[in-house]
Amino acid sequence: MKIGFIGLGNMGAPMARNLAAAGHDVAGFDTVAPCPAGVLEAASAAEAAKGADVVLTMLPNGAILRAVAAEVIPAMQPGAVLLDCSTVDVESARAVATMAEAAGCMAVDAPVSGGTGGADAGTLTFMAGGPDAAFAKVAPLFDVMGQKAVHCGDAGAGQAAKICNNMILGITMIATCEAFALADKLGLDRQKMFDVVSTSSGQSWSMNTYCPATGVGPKSPADNDYKPGFAAELMLKDLRLSQQAAEAVDADTPLGQAATGLYEQFVEAEGGAGKDFSAMLPRFVARGRHG
């Protein structure tokens, strides 16, 4: 396939490289980042989109996505698919889909799970929203870039799935960190705590797969000085998106709201930026109920 790829940052670059390595004809554009091996550099986003079967975007937020979509959609050929893999607000995903349809193109919002490691290895999970025909057209690209793609529904459904998943993740990580900090203060050994909880009703992905306690459970960022697998500021971004979505549809999400507030405090006032989102554990250990 002929692919235009806009946004060649930490996630986009390895994804574009994997597509080129699989034999696709990839033209790339980024305002700052260089093109990875095998990707032809385009002079602009519109030029990368010209004549492409699929235009793939991997961008920081909804406002930038809307601006890029306004630039590339007029350059796209009828029937082409705008495949957005950014994590953005549901409204932006739906607005871009409407723009694409009005121009005779199709759109799929397909945010990813798996981080930079998954992008590099081609093992991402995609949560996709959009028409069946558009999903079918981009499915072979998901096979190259990832190991799983779930078609979640119409435009915006991919973003909704990602936001809901990561709201759960943020909440469960905080609960896991709180419990370890409490266990410490009760004199309970961390390994014993893990052995019980990981096989009991308190188990979760945060505990079993990505344990925030150093030297406990499978290897995780806790064993690498909390260098990010998933940075705390990215978790904050996703939690804010969850609360923006909850506000828009009048959903009651008190724990999502509390998690957002805690990550906000951690990232913006307590030096959490640049650390993994599981670095909440040393934060709780250092604190007591009365500050």
mmCIF file with all atom_site columns, N, CA and C in Angstrom, residues 170 173-174 177 210 212 221-222 225-237 239-240 257-287:
data_model
loop_
_atom_site.group_PDB
_atom_site.id
_atom_site.type_symbol
_atom_site.label_atom_id
_atom_site.label_alt_id
_atom_site.label_comp_id
_atom_site.label_asym_id
_atom_site.label_entity_id
_atom_site.label_seq_id
_atom_site.pdbx_PDB_ins_code
_atom_site.Cartn_x
_atom_site.Cartn_y
_atom_site.Cartn_z
_atom_site.occupancy
_atom_site.B_iso_or_equiv
_atom_site.pdbx_formal_charge
_atom_site.auth_seq_id
_atom_site.auth_comp_id
_atom_site.auth_asym_id
_atom_site.auth_atom_id
_atom_site.pdbx_PDB_model_num
ATOM 1   N N  . GLY A 1 170 ? -5.212  3.706  35.725 1.00 0.00 ? 170 GLY A N  1
ATOM 2   C CA . GLY A 1 170 ? -4.769  4.749  36.655 1.00 0.00 ? 170 GLY A CA 1
ATOM 3   C C  . GLY A 1 170 ? -5.286  4.511  38.061 1.00 0.00 ? 170 GLY A C  1
ATOM 4   N N  . MET A 1 173 ? -3.613  1.303  39.618 1.00 0.00 ? 173 MET A N  1
ATOM 5   C CA . MET A 1 173 ? -2.217  1.523  40.002 1.00 0.00 ? 173 MET A CA 1
ATOM 6   C C  . MET A 1 173 ? -2.150  2.295  41.317 1.00 0.00 ? 173 MET A C  1
ATOM 7   N N  . ILE A 1 174 ? -2.994  3.306  41.461 1.00 0.00 ? 174 ILE A N  1
ATOM 8   C CA . ILE A 1 174 ? -3.008  4.060  42.721 1.00 0.00 ? 174 ILE A CA 1
ATOM 9   C C  . ILE A 1 174 ? -3.394  3.146  43.879 1.00 0.00 ? 174 ILE A C  1
ATOM 10  N N  . CYS A 1 177 ? -0.467  0.893  44.763 1.00 0.00 ? 177 CYS A N  1
ATOM 11  C CA . CYS A 1 177 ? 0.588   1.643  45.462 1.00 0.00 ? 177 CYS A CA 1
ATOM 12  C C  . CYS A 1 177 ? 0.176   1.979  46.897 1.00 0.00 ? 177 CYS A C  1
ATOM 13  N N  . TYR A 1 210 ? 2.702   -5.571 36.295 1.00 0.00 ? 210 TYR A N  1
ATOM 14  C CA . TYR A 1 210 ? 3.453   -4.304 36.276 1.00 0.00 ? 210 TYR A CA 1
ATOM 15  C C  . TYR A 1 210 ? 3.672   -3.827 37.700 1.00 0.00 ? 210 TYR A C  1
ATOM 16  N N  . PRO A 1 212 ? 4.429   -2.288 41.077 1.00 0.00 ? 212 PRO A N  1
ATOM 17  C CA . PRO A 1 212 ? 5.176   -1.052 41.363 1.00 0.00 ? 212 PRO A CA 1
ATOM 18  C C  . PRO A 1 212 ? 6.248   -1.207 42.444 1.00 0.00 ? 212 PRO A C  1
ATOM 19  N N  . PRO A 1 221 ? 9.208   -1.307 35.363 1.00 0.00 ? 221 PRO A N  1
ATOM 20  C CA . PRO A 1 221 ? 9.983   -0.072 35.575 1.00 0.00 ? 221 PRO A CA 1
ATOM 21  C C  . PRO A 1 221 ? 10.427  0.145  37.028 1.00 0.00 ? 221 PRO A C  1
ATOM 22  N N  . ALA A 1 222 ? 9.725   -0.462 37.984 1.00 0.00 ? 222 ALA A N  1
ATOM 23  C CA . ALA A 1 222 ? 10.140  -0.364 39.393 1.00 0.00 ? 222 ALA A CA 1
ATOM 24  C C  . ALA A 1 222 ? 11.548  -0.933 39.590 1.00 0.00 ? 222 ALA A C  1
ATOM 25  N N  . ASP A 1 225 ? 14.672  1.870  38.330 1.00 0.00 ? 225 ASP A N  1
ATOM 26  C CA . ASP A 1 225 ? 14.632  3.220  38.882 1.00 0.00 ? 225 ASP A CA 1
ATOM 27  C C  . ASP A 1 225 ? 13.418  4.021  38.404 1.00 0.00 ? 225 ASP A C  1
ATOM 28  N N  . TYR A 1 226 ? 12.329  3.332  38.112 1.00 0.00 ? 226 TYR A N  1
ATOM 29  C CA . TYR A 1 226 ? 11.076  3.948  37.655 1.00 0.00 ? 226 TYR A CA 1
ATOM 30  C C  . TYR A 1 226 ? 11.249  4.775  36.370 1.00 0.00 ? 226 TYR A C  1
ATOM 31  N N  . LYS A 1 227 ? 12.204  4.348  35.520 1.00 0.00 ? 227 LYS A N  1
ATOM 32  C CA . LYS A 1 227 ? 12.281  4.989  34.196 1.00 0.00 ? 227 LYS A CA 1
ATOM 33  C C  . LYS A 1 227 ? 11.059  4.543  33.418 1.00 0.00 ? 227 LYS A C  1
ATOM 34  N N  . PRO A 1 228 ? 10.445  5.452  32.647 1.00 0.00 ? 228 PRO A N  1
ATOM 35  C CA . PRO A 1 228 ? 9.117   5.161  32.100 1.00 0.00 ? 228 PRO A CA 1
ATOM 36  C C  . PRO A 1 228 ? 9.051   4.008  31.107 1.00 0.00 ? 228 PRO A C  1
ATOM 37  N N  . GLY A 1 229 ? 8.057   3.162  31.368 1.00 0.00 ? 229 GLY A N  1
ATOM 38  C CA . GLY A 1 229 ? 7.504   2.304  30.340 1.00 0.00 ? 229 GLY A CA 1
ATOM 39  C C  . GLY A 1 229 ? 6.313   3.095  29.837 1.00 0.00 ? 229 GLY A C  1
ATOM 40  N N  . PHE A 1 230 ? 5.567   3.654  30.801 1.00 0.00 ? 230 PHE A N  1
ATOM 41  C CA . PHE A 1 230 ? 4.437   4.542  30.520 1.00 0.00 ? 230 PHE A CA 1
ATOM 42  C C  . PHE A 1 230 ? 4.572   5.717  31.495 1.00 0.00 ? 230 PHE A C  1
ATOM 43  N N  . ALA A 1 231 ? 4.918   6.872  30.957 1.00 0.00 ? 231 ALA A N  1
ATOM 44  C CA . ALA A 1 231 ? 5.242   8.029  31.799 1.00 0.00 ? 231 ALA A CA 1
ATOM 45  C C  . ALA A 1 231 ? 4.014   8.546  32.550 1.00 0.00 ? 231 ALA A C  1
ATOM 46  N N  . ALA A 1 232 ? 4.264   9.035  33.765 1.00 0.00 ? 232 ALA A N  1
ATOM 47  C CA . ALA A 1 232 ? 3.180   9.566  34.612 1.00 0.00 ? 232 ALA A CA 1
ATOM 48  C C  . ALA A 1 232 ? 2.424   10.694 33.912 1.00 0.00 ? 232 ALA A C  1
ATOM 49  N N  . GLU A 1 233 ? 3.145   11.529 33.124 1.00 0.00 ? 233 GLU A N  1
ATOM 50  C CA . GLU A 1 233 ? 2.448   12.639 32.448 1.00 0.00 ? 233 GLU A CA 1
ATOM 51  C C  . GLU A 1 233 ? 1.522   12.142 31.335 1.00 0.00 ? 233 GLU A C  1
ATOM 52  N N  . LEU A 1 234 ? 1.839   10.961 30.742 1.00 0.00 ? 234 LEU A N  1
ATOM 53  C CA . LEU A 1 234 ? 0.936   10.389 29.730 1.00 0.00 ? 234 LEU A CA 1
ATOM 54  C C  . LEU A 1 234 ? -0.303  9.794  30.399 1.00 0.00 ? 234 LEU A C  1
ATOM 55  N N  . MET A 1 235 ? -0.103  9.192  31.576 1.00 0.00 ? 235 MET A N  1
ATOM 56  C CA . MET A 1 235 ? -1.263  8.721  32.341 1.00 0.00 ? 235 MET A CA 1
ATOM 57  C C  . MET A 1 235 ? -2.156  9.901  32.712 1.00 0.00 ? 235 MET A C  1
ATOM 58  N N  . LEU A 1 236 ? -1.540  11.015 33.122 1.00 0.00 ? 236 LEU A N  1
ATOM 59  C CA . LEU A 1 236 ? -2.321  12.208 33.457 1.00 0.00 ? 236 LEU A CA 1
ATOM 60  C C  . LEU A 1 236 ? -3.117  12.693 32.247 1.00 0.00 ? 236 LEU A C  1
ATOM 61  N N  . LYS A 1 237 ? -2.480  12.703 31.081 1.00 0.00 ? 237 LYS A N  1
ATOM 62  C CA . LYS A 1 237 ? -3.178  13.106 29.844 1.00 0.00 ? 237 LYS A CA 1
ATOM 63  C C  . LYS A 1 237 ? -4.421  12.231 29.624 1.00 0.00 ? 237 LYS A C  1
ATOM 64  N N  . LEU A 1 239 ? -6.062  10.342 31.807 1.00 0.00 ? 239 LEU A N  1
ATOM 65  C CA . LEU A 1 239 ? -7.069  10.542 32.864 1.00 0.00 ? 239 LEU A CA 1
ATOM 66  C C  . LEU A 1 239 ? -7.843  11.842 32.644 1.00 0.00 ? 239 LEU A C  1
ATOM 67  N N  . ARG A 1 240 ? -7.147  12.874 32.207 1.00 0.00 ? 240 ARG A N  1
ATOM 68  C CA . ARG A 1 240 ? -7.845  14.135 31.900 1.00 0.00 ? 240 ARG A CA 1
ATOM 69  C C  . ARG A 1 240 ? -8.840  13.940 30.757 1.00 0.00 ? 240 ARG A C  1
ATOM 70  N N  . GLN A 1 257 ? -11.952 10.782 38.782 1.00 0.00 ? 257 GLN A N  1
ATOM 71  C CA . GLN A 1 257 ? -11.677 12.176 39.163 1.00 0.00 ? 257 GLN A CA 1
ATOM 72  C C  . GLN A 1 257 ? -10.575 12.242 40.229 1.00 0.00 ? 257 GLN A C  1
ATOM 73  N N  . ALA A 1 258 ? -10.664 11.356 41.208 1.00 0.00 ? 258 ALA A N  1
ATOM 74  C CA . ALA A 1 258 ? -9.658  11.336 42.277 1.00 0.00 ? 258 ALA A CA 1
ATOM 75  C C  . ALA A 1 258 ? -8.281  10.947 41.721 1.00 0.00 ? 258 ALA A C  1
ATOM 76  N N  . ALA A 1 259 ? -8.254  9.957  40.824 1.00 0.00 ? 259 ALA A N  1
ATOM 77  C CA . ALA A 1 259 ? -6.994  9.524  40.216 1.00 0.00 ? 259 ALA A CA 1
ATOM 78  C C  . ALA A 1 259 ? -6.375  10.656 39.401 1.00 0.00 ? 259 ALA A C  1
ATOM 79  N N  . THR A 1 260 ? -7.215  11.389 38.680 1.00 0.00 ? 260 THR A N  1
ATOM 80  C CA . THR A 1 260 ? -6.733  12.529 37.896 1.00 0.00 ? 260 THR A CA 1
ATOM 81  C C  . THR A 1 260 ? -6.081  13.558 38.810 1.00 0.00 ? 260 THR A C  1
ATOM 82  N N  . GLY A 1 261 ? -6.733  13.870 39.928 1.00 0.00 ? 261 GLY A N  1
ATOM 83  C CA . GLY A 1 261 ? -6.209  14.836 40.887 1.00 0.00 ? 261 GLY A CA 1
ATOM 84  C C  . GLY A 1 261 ? -4.872  14.395 41.478 1.00 0.00 ? 261 GLY A C  1
ATOM 85  N N  . LEU A 1 262 ? -4.752  13.101 41.785 1.00 0.00 ? 262 LEU A N  1
ATOM 86  C CA . LEU A 1 262 ? -3.510  12.585 42.371 1.00 0.00 ? 262 LEU A CA 1
ATOM 87  C C  . LEU A 1 262 ? -2.359  12.606 41.371 1.00 0.00 ? 262 LEU A C  1
ATOM 88  N N  . TYR A 1 263 ? -2.636  12.201 40.128 1.00 0.00 ? 263 TYR A N  1
ATOM 89  C CA . TYR A 1 263 ? -1.566  12.232 39.112 1.00 0.00 ? 263 TYR A CA 1
ATOM 90  C C  . TYR A 1 263 ? -1.190  13.675 38.768 1.00 0.00 ? 263 TYR A C  1
ATOM 91  N N  . GLU A 1 264 ? -2.170  14.564 38.821 1.00 0.00 ? 264 GLU A N  1
ATOM 92  C CA . GLU A 1 264 ? -1.907  15.992 38.586 1.00 0.00 ? 264 GLU A CA 1
ATOM 93  C C  . GLU A 1 264 ? -0.918  16.516 39.634 1.00 0.00 ? 264 GLU A C  1
ATOM 94  N N  . GLN A 1 265 ? -1.204  16.206 40.881 1.00 0.00 ? 265 GLN A N  1
ATOM 95  C CA . GLN A 1 265 ? -0.350  16.623 41.999 1.00 0.00 ? 265 GLN A CA 1
ATOM 96  C C  . GLN A 1 265 ? 1.054   16.008 41.846 1.00 0.00 ? 265 GLN A C  1
ATOM 97  N N  . PHE A 1 266 ? 1.091   14.708 41.526 1.00 0.00 ? 266 PHE A N  1
ATOM 98  C CA . PHE A 1 266 ? 2.356   13.978 41.394 1.00 0.00 ? 266 PHE A CA 1
ATOM 99  C C  . PHE A 1 266 ? 3.218   14.552 40.271 1.00 0.00 ? 266 PHE A C  1
ATOM 100 N N  . VAL A 1 267 ? 2.592   14.792 39.116 1.00 0.00 ? 267 VAL A N  1
ATOM 101 C CA . VAL A 1 267 ? 3.332   15.254 37.934 1.00 0.00 ? 267 VAL A CA 1
ATOM 102 C C  . VAL A 1 267 ? 3.714   16.729 38.053 1.00 0.00 ? 267 VAL A C  1
ATOM 103 N N  . GLU A 1 268 ? 2.767   17.558 38.519 1.00 0.00 ? 268 GLU A N  1
ATOM 104 C CA . GLU A 1 268 ? 2.976   19.008 38.442 1.00 0.00 ? 268 GLU A CA 1
ATOM 105 C C  . GLU A 1 268 ? 3.572   19.633 39.701 1.00 0.00 ? 268 GLU A C  1
ATOM 106 N N  . ALA A 1 269 ? 3.441   18.940 40.843 1.00 0.00 ? 269 ALA A N  1
ATOM 107 C CA . ALA A 1 269 ? 3.920   19.562 42.083 1.00 0.00 ? 269 ALA A CA 1
ATOM 108 C C  . ALA A 1 269 ? 4.926   18.711 42.852 1.00 0.00 ? 269 ALA A C  1
ATOM 109 N N  . GLU A 1 270 ? 5.089   17.428 42.455 1.00 0.00 ? 270 GLU A N  1
ATOM 110 C CA . GLU A 1 270 ? 5.922   16.525 43.261 1.00 0.00 ? 270 GLU A CA 1
ATOM 111 C C  . GLU A 1 270 ? 7.049   15.853 42.468 1.00 0.00 ? 270 GLU A C  1
ATOM 112 N N  . GLY A 1 271 ? 7.364   16.401 41.295 1.00 0.00 ? 271 GLY A N  1
ATOM 113 C CA . GLY A 1 271 ? 8.502   15.881 40.530 1.00 0.00 ? 271 GLY A CA 1
ATOM 114 C C  . GLY A 1 271 ? 8.259   14.561 39.826 1.00 0.00 ? 271 GLY A C  1
ATOM 115 N N  . GLY A 1 272 ? 6.994   14.217 39.604 1.00 0.00 ? 272 GLY A N  1
ATOM 116 C CA . GLY A 1 272 ? 6.685   12.932 38.956 1.00 0.00 ? 272 GLY A CA 1
ATOM 117 C C  . GLY A 1 272 ? 6.886   12.905 37.448 1.00 0.00 ? 272 GLY A C  1
ATOM 118 N N  . ALA A 1 273 ? 6.985   14.090 36.827 1.00 0.00 ? 273 ALA A N  1
ATOM 119 C CA . ALA A 1 273 ? 7.180   14.147 35.369 1.00 0.00 ? 273 ALA A CA 1
ATOM 120 C C  . ALA A 1 273 ? 8.484   13.447 35.007 1.00 0.00 ? 273 ALA A C  1
ATOM 121 N N  . GLY A 1 274 ? 8.436   12.628 33.975 1.00 0.00 ? 274 GLY A N  1
ATOM 122 C CA . GLY A 1 274 ? 9.625   11.905 33.538 1.00 0.00 ? 274 GLY A CA 1
ATOM 123 C C  . GLY A 1 274 ? 9.819   10.570 34.243 1.00 0.00 ? 274 GLY A C  1
ATOM 124 N N  . LYS A 1 275 ? 8.935   10.265 35.208 1.00 0.00 ? 275 LYS A N  1
ATOM 125 C CA . LYS A 1 275 ? 8.995   8.965  35.883 1.00 0.00 ? 275 LYS A CA 1
ATOM 126 C C  . LYS A 1 275 ? 7.847   8.088  35.398 1.00 0.00 ? 275 LYS A C  1
ATOM 127 N N  . ASP A 1 276 ? 7.989   6.791  35.611 1.00 0.00 ? 276 ASP A N  1
ATOM 128 C CA . ASP A 1 276 ? 6.904   5.877  35.258 1.00 0.00 ? 276 ASP A CA 1
ATOM 129 C C  . ASP A 1 276 ? 5.684   6.143  36.136 1.00 0.00 ? 276 ASP A C  1
ATOM 130 N N  . PHE A 1 277 ? 4.507   5.800  35.627 1.00 0.00 ? 277 PHE A N  1
ATOM 131 C CA . PHE A 1 277 ? 3.292   6.076  36.407 1.00 0.00 ? 277 PHE A CA 1
ATOM 132 C C  . PHE A 1 277 ? 3.211   5.212  37.666 1.00 0.00 ? 277 PHE A C  1
ATOM 133 N N  . SER A 1 278 ? 4.024   4.146  37.741 1.00 0.00 ? 278 SER A N  1
ATOM 134 C CA . SER A 1 278 ? 4.059   3.307  38.947 1.00 0.00 ? 278 SER A CA 1
ATOM 135 C C  . SER A 1 278 ? 4.938   3.902  40.046 1.00 0.00 ? 278 SER A C  1
ATOM 136 N N  . ALA A 1 279 ? 5.629   5.013  39.739 1.00 0.00 ? 279 ALA A N  1
ATOM 137 C CA . ALA A 1 279 ? 6.450   5.696  40.748 1.00 0.00 ? 279 ALA A CA 1
ATOM 138 C C  . ALA A 1 279 ? 5.576   6.362  41.808 1.00 0.00 ? 279 ALA A C  1
ATOM 139 N N  . MET A 1 280 ? 4.274   6.181  41.706 1.00 0.00 ? 280 MET A N  1
ATOM 140 C CA . MET A 1 280 ? 3.352   6.584  42.772 1.00 0.00 ? 280 MET A CA 1
ATOM 141 C C  . MET A 1 280 ? 3.684   5.846  44.080 1.00 0.00 ? 280 MET A C  1
ATOM 142 N N  . LEU A 1 281 ? 4.290   4.643  43.978 1.00 0.00 ? 281 LEU A N  1
ATOM 143 C CA . LEU A 1 281 ? 4.558   3.890  45.207 1.00 0.00 ? 281 LEU A CA 1
ATOM 144 C C  . LEU A 1 281 ? 5.529   4.624  46.143 1.00 0.00 ? 281 LEU A C  1
ATOM 145 N N  . PRO A 1 282 ? 6.744   5.010  45.684 1.00 0.00 ? 282 PRO A N  1
ATOM 146 C CA . PRO A 1 282 ? 7.597   5.772  46.607 1.00 0.00 ? 282 PRO A CA 1
ATOM 147 C C  . PRO A 1 282 ? 6.948   7.058  47.094 1.00 0.00 ? 282 PRO A C  1
ATOM 148 N N  . ARG A 1 283 ? 6.073   7.639  46.288 1.00 0.00 ? 283 ARG A N  1
ATOM 149 C CA . ARG A 1 283 ? 5.346   8.844  46.704 1.00 0.00 ? 283 ARG A CA 1
ATOM 150 C C  . ARG A 1 283 ? 4.480   8.547  47.936 1.00 0.00 ? 283 ARG A C  1
ATOM 151 N N  . PHE A 1 284 ? 3.735   7.446  47.885 1.00 0.00 ? 284 PHE A N  1
ATOM 152 C CA . PHE A 1 284 ? 2.868   7.103  49.015 1.00 0.00 ? 284 PHE A CA 1
ATOM 153 C C  . PHE A 1 284 ? 3.686   6.660  50.230 1.00 0.00 ? 284 PHE A C  1
ATOM 154 N N  . VAL A 1 285 ? 4.791   5.949  49.988 1.00 0.00 ? 285 VAL A N  1
ATOM 155 C CA . VAL A 1 285 ? 5.650   5.497  51.092 1.00 0.00 ? 285 VAL A CA 1
ATOM 156 C C  . VAL A 1 285 ? 6.196   6.695  51.872 1.00 0.00 ? 285 VAL A C  1
ATOM 157 N N  . ALA A 1 286 ? 6.520   7.759  51.137 1.00 0.00 ? 286 ALA A N  1
ATOM 158 C CA . ALA A 1 286 ? 7.112   8.944  51.773 1.00 0.00 ? 286 ALA A CA 1
ATOM 159 C C  . ALA A 1 286 ? 6.094   9.800  52.528 1.00 0.00 ? 286 ALA A C  1
ATOM 160 N N  . ARG A 1 287 ? 4.822   9.514  52.307 1.00 0.00 ? 287 ARG A N  1
ATOM 161 C CA . ARG A 1 287 ? 3.784   10.341 52.916 1.00 0.00 ? 287 ARG A CA 1
ATOM 162 C C  . ARG A 1 287 ? 3.058   9.602  54.027 1.00 0.00 ? 287 ARG A C  1
#
